[in-house]
Short mmCIF file of C-alpha atoms in Angstrom, two decimals:
data_model
loop_
_atom_site.label_atom_id
_atom_site.label_comp_id
_atom_site.label_asym_id
_atom_site.label_seq_id
_atom_site.Cartn_x
_atom_site.Cartn_y
_atom_site.Cartn_z
CA MET A 245 -0.19 -3.54 -12.38
CA VAL A 246 -3.58 -2.42 -10.84
CA ARG A 247 -5.55 -5.49 -9.79
CA ASP A 248 -8.28 -4.52 -12.17
CA GLY A 249 -6.00 -5.19 -15.11
CA TYR A 250 -5.84 -8.98 -14.28
CA TYR A 251 -9.65 -9.17 -14.11
CA TYR A 252 -10.21 -7.61 -17.56
CA GLY A 253 -7.11 -9.26 -19.08
CA LEU A 254 -7.87 -12.80 -17.90
CA ALA A 255 -11.63 -12.35 -18.88
CA PHE A 256 -10.73 -11.54 -22.43
CA ILE A 257 -8.03 -14.23 -22.61
CA ALA A 258 -10.73 -16.80 -21.51
CA ALA A 259 -13.03 -15.35 -24.21
CA ALA A 260 -10.26 -15.76 -26.73
CA VAL A 261 -9.87 -19.42 -25.81
CA LEU A 262 -13.64 -20.08 -26.12
CA VAL A 263 -13.90 -18.15 -29.46
CA GLY A 264 -11.02 -19.94 -30.92
CA TRP A 265 -12.20 -23.32 -29.67
CA PHE A 266 -15.79 -23.08 -30.99
CA THR A 267 -15.18 -21.07 -34.22
CA GLN A 268 -11.88 -20.39 -35.92
CA PRO A 269 -8.53 -19.45 -34.27
CA ALA A 270 -8.37 -16.28 -36.24
CA TRP A 271 -11.48 -14.98 -34.51
CA ALA A 272 -9.53 -15.15 -31.19
CA VAL A 273 -7.31 -12.23 -32.29
CA LEU A 274 -9.72 -9.56 -31.23
CA PRO A 275 -10.29 -10.68 -27.58
CA LEU A 276 -6.55 -11.31 -27.32
CA ALA A 277 -5.84 -7.80 -28.45
CA LEU A 278 -8.37 -6.43 -26.00
CA ALA A 279 -6.67 -8.48 -23.16
CA ALA A 280 -3.31 -7.00 -24.10
CA PHE A 281 -4.76 -3.50 -24.06
CA PHE A 282 -6.24 -3.86 -20.66
CA LEU A 283 -3.13 -5.44 -19.14
CA TRP A 284 -1.15 -2.49 -20.55
CA PHE A 285 -3.73 0.15 -19.53
CA PHE A 286 -3.78 -0.83 -15.92
CA ARG A 287 0.00 -0.61 -15.56
CA ASP A 288 1.28 0.90 -12.34
CA PRO A 289 4.96 1.83 -12.62
CA GLU A 290 7.11 2.82 -9.68
CA ARG A 291 8.00 6.52 -9.41
CA VAL A 292 10.81 8.45 -7.78
CA ILE A 293 8.94 11.00 -5.49
CA PRO A 294 10.67 14.47 -5.15
CA ASN A 295 11.57 15.24 -1.55
CA ALA A 296 12.09 19.00 -1.82
CA ALA A 297 10.44 21.06 0.79
CA GLY A 298 7.04 22.47 -0.38
CA ALA A 299 6.91 20.37 -3.65
CA LEU A 300 3.44 19.69 -4.94
CA VAL A 301 3.51 16.82 -7.30
CA SER A 302 1.16 15.83 -10.06
CA PRO A 303 -1.71 13.58 -9.00
CA GLY A 304 -1.78 11.93 -12.38
CA ASP A 305 0.00 11.34 -15.71
CA GLY A 306 -1.03 13.47 -18.68
CA LYS A 307 -0.94 16.88 -20.43
CA VAL A 308 -1.36 20.20 -18.61
CA THR A 309 -4.41 21.88 -20.25
CA ASP A 310 -4.94 24.79 -17.92
CA VAL A 311 -2.92 26.93 -15.42
CA SER A 312 -5.11 29.68 -14.06
CA VAL A 313 -6.05 31.70 -11.02
CA VAL A 314 -9.57 31.23 -9.78
CA THR A 315 -11.48 32.72 -6.98
CA VAL A 316 -12.79 30.47 -4.27
CA ASP A 317 -14.93 32.14 -1.50
CA GLY A 318 -13.11 35.38 -2.16
CA ALA A 319 -9.55 34.00 -1.99
CA LYS A 320 -7.24 33.53 -5.00
CA GLN A 321 -6.28 29.91 -5.78
CA THR A 322 -4.11 28.45 -8.56
CA ARG A 323 -5.79 25.65 -10.57
CA ILE A 324 -3.77 23.21 -12.66
CA SER A 325 -5.74 20.96 -14.93
CA ILE A 326 -4.26 17.70 -16.44
CA PHE A 327 -5.94 15.67 -19.15
CA LEU A 328 -5.41 11.89 -19.00
CA SER A 329 -5.87 10.08 -22.40
CA VAL A 330 -6.38 6.35 -22.66
CA PHE A 331 -2.69 6.06 -23.29
CA ASN A 332 -1.67 7.51 -19.91
CA VAL A 333 -1.18 5.76 -16.59
CA HIS A 334 -4.43 6.23 -14.77
CA VAL A 335 -3.18 5.56 -11.15
CA ASN A 336 -3.75 8.70 -9.08
CA ARG A 337 -1.43 9.90 -6.39
CA SER A 338 -1.58 12.38 -3.48
CA PRO A 339 -0.09 15.79 -4.48
CA ILE A 340 1.27 16.55 -0.94
CA ALA A 341 1.84 14.77 2.46
CA GLY A 342 -0.92 15.46 4.89
CA VAL A 343 -4.20 14.37 6.35
CA VAL A 344 -7.29 13.79 4.31
CA ARG A 345 -9.87 16.30 5.72
CA ASP A 346 -12.64 15.99 3.22
CA VAL A 347 -13.71 13.51 0.55
CA ARG A 348 -16.83 14.18 -1.48
CA TYR A 349 -18.25 12.25 -4.52
CA GLN A 350 -20.34 14.47 -6.87
CA ARG A 351 -22.58 12.90 -9.50
CA GLY A 352 -22.74 14.58 -12.83
CA LYS A 353 -22.24 14.51 -16.60
CA TYR A 354 -19.62 12.83 -18.78
CA LEU A 355 -18.47 15.85 -20.87
CA ASN A 356 -15.24 15.63 -22.76
CA ALA A 357 -12.55 16.12 -20.07
CA MET A 358 -10.80 18.73 -22.26
CA ASN A 359 -13.91 20.93 -21.94
CA GLN A 360 -13.37 23.38 -18.99
CA ALA A 361 -17.02 22.94 -17.96
CA SER A 362 -16.22 19.34 -16.98
CA ALA A 363 -14.49 20.75 -13.89
CA GLU A 364 -17.89 21.73 -12.52
CA HIS A 365 -20.46 19.57 -14.21
CA ASN A 366 -18.87 16.14 -14.63
CA GLU A 367 -18.97 13.20 -12.22
CA GLN A 368 -16.01 13.73 -9.79
CA ASN A 369 -14.37 12.98 -6.54
CA ILE A 370 -13.22 16.04 -4.59
CA VAL A 371 -10.41 15.61 -1.96
CA ARG A 372 -8.91 18.09 0.45
CA VAL A 373 -5.60 17.27 2.05
CA GLU A 374 -3.96 19.45 4.78
CA GLY A 375 -0.28 19.29 5.51
CA ASP A 376 2.72 21.51 6.34
CA GLY A 377 0.63 24.66 6.76
CA GLN A 378 -1.09 24.22 3.47
CA SER A 379 -4.52 22.95 2.20
CA VAL A 380 -4.71 21.43 -1.24
CA VAL A 381 -7.76 20.27 -3.16
CA PHE A 382 -7.57 17.83 -6.02
CA LYS A 383 -10.37 16.44 -8.10
CA GLN A 384 -10.65 13.19 -9.94
CA ILE A 385 -12.96 14.07 -12.84
CA ALA A 386 -14.69 11.59 -15.09
CA GLY A 387 -14.44 12.17 -18.88
CA LEU A 388 -16.22 11.15 -22.01
CA LEU A 389 -15.17 7.50 -21.55
CA ALA A 390 -14.54 7.32 -17.86
CA ARG A 391 -17.32 5.60 -15.88
CA ARG A 392 -15.72 4.77 -12.59
CA ILE A 393 -13.73 6.77 -10.10
CA VAL A 394 -11.70 4.92 -7.41
CA PHE A 395 -10.39 6.62 -4.22
CA THR A 396 -9.37 4.35 -1.30
CA PRO A 397 -8.27 6.55 1.62
CA LYS A 398 -10.74 7.84 4.16
CA VAL A 399 -11.19 11.16 6.01
CA GLY A 400 -8.51 11.25 8.69
CA ASP A 401 -6.06 9.03 6.86
CA ARG A 402 -2.44 10.29 6.59
CA LEU A 403 -0.97 10.40 3.05
CA GLU A 404 2.60 10.74 1.89
CA ARG A 405 3.47 12.83 -0.98
CA GLY A 406 3.14 10.77 -4.23
CA GLN A 407 1.30 7.90 -2.38
CA ARG A 408 -1.16 5.99 -4.48
CA VAL A 409 -4.69 6.86 -3.75
CA GLY A 410 -6.94 5.50 -6.57
CA LEU A 411 -7.51 5.76 -10.26
CA ILE A 412 -10.01 6.85 -12.92
CA LYS A 413 -10.90 4.26 -15.62
CA PHE A 414 -10.06 5.40 -19.11
CA GLY A 415 -10.06 9.00 -20.34
CA SER A 416 -10.38 11.50 -17.61
CA ARG A 417 -8.94 14.64 -15.93
CA VAL A 418 -7.43 15.71 -12.51
CA ASP A 419 -7.55 19.25 -11.21
CA VAL A 420 -5.43 20.63 -8.33
CA LEU A 421 -6.22 23.83 -6.50
CA PHE A 422 -3.78 25.47 -4.14
CA ASP A 423 -2.67 28.85 -2.68
CA ALA A 424 -2.06 31.48 -5.47
CA ASP A 425 1.19 32.58 -3.75
CA SER A 426 2.81 29.23 -4.63
CA VAL A 427 5.55 29.04 -7.39
CA VAL A 428 4.20 27.27 -10.41
CA GLN A 429 6.62 25.06 -12.25
CA VAL A 430 4.59 23.98 -15.28
CA LYS A 431 2.75 25.61 -18.23
CA VAL A 432 -0.01 24.56 -20.64
CA GLY A 433 1.24 21.85 -22.96
CA ASP A 434 3.67 20.25 -20.56
CA ARG A 435 3.63 16.50 -20.09
CA VAL A 436 3.60 15.43 -16.40
CA ARG A 437 3.95 12.12 -14.51
CA GLY A 438 1.96 11.30 -11.42
CA GLY A 439 4.02 11.47 -8.18
CA ALA A 440 7.26 12.43 -10.06
CA SER A 441 6.59 15.80 -11.76
CA VAL A 442 6.55 18.97 -9.49
CA LEU A 443 3.70 21.18 -10.41
CA ALA A 444 4.49 23.95 -7.89
CA TYR A 445 6.31 24.77 -4.78
CA LEU A 446 4.02 25.82 -1.84
CA GLN A 447 5.03 28.72 0.25
CA PRO A 448 5.20 27.93 4.04
CA GLN A 449 2.33 29.47 5.98
CA GLY A 450 1.84 30.03 9.66
CA GLU A 451 -1.70 28.62 9.50
CA LEU A 452 -3.47 26.29 7.14
CA ALA A 453 -4.03 28.47 4.02
CA GLY A 454 -7.22 26.77 3.06
CA ALA A 455 -8.69 25.59 6.43
CA GLY A 456 -12.37 25.94 6.27
CA ARG A 457 -12.25 27.28 2.65
CA TYR A 458 -13.59 24.08 1.21
CA SER A 459 -16.65 22.52 2.71
CA ALA A 460 -18.72 19.67 1.42
CA GLY A 461 -20.31 20.71 -1.88
CA GLU A 462 -17.88 23.51 -2.64
CA GLY A 463 -15.44 23.76 -5.55
CA ALA A 464 -13.66 26.40 -7.74
CA ARG A 465 -15.98 28.86 -9.36
#
């Protein structure tokens, strides 16, 4: 379980005890239910990480809502969007093994994460990871209910494929952008699991495909 779950859970358990003590035991049911929800919501299950060469894994659990090709600074990129409901695990994982080259937090709105406009206008954290001749960008995007994005690695840190990197609290969305020549393995409507589901297989490149393509402040458009 993510540490935050203990904070929320214990706080509501304490509230239930106080409510039951000073009023009627039946009134303690609501805070106890909320404690159970938060303990469940912040679950952090172990995952088997695929070791196939070039595998790009999902950064989060949820439903694939978009698979499309976008143009970024004149270059074609595949974008996969995944919607995380309050019922999904919200721990985020690195899609590839590599070095964190850029991390940028962007303030913004809290549109419904199912809305395509949320990819550009919502509060989000944009991360670029370089590894094995490829550059992959993934975004942690806040949704209608989400109000806090957590990302723990720093620029220069080495990540392993499927490594835990943070979370988004409550409903949210994650986008992944990578070279359009990659072989996509999912379609709209598929359910994926963070760190375990392969979204695509990246094609080996002689040079970093996205080096210099994303700078601070840039994203898909």
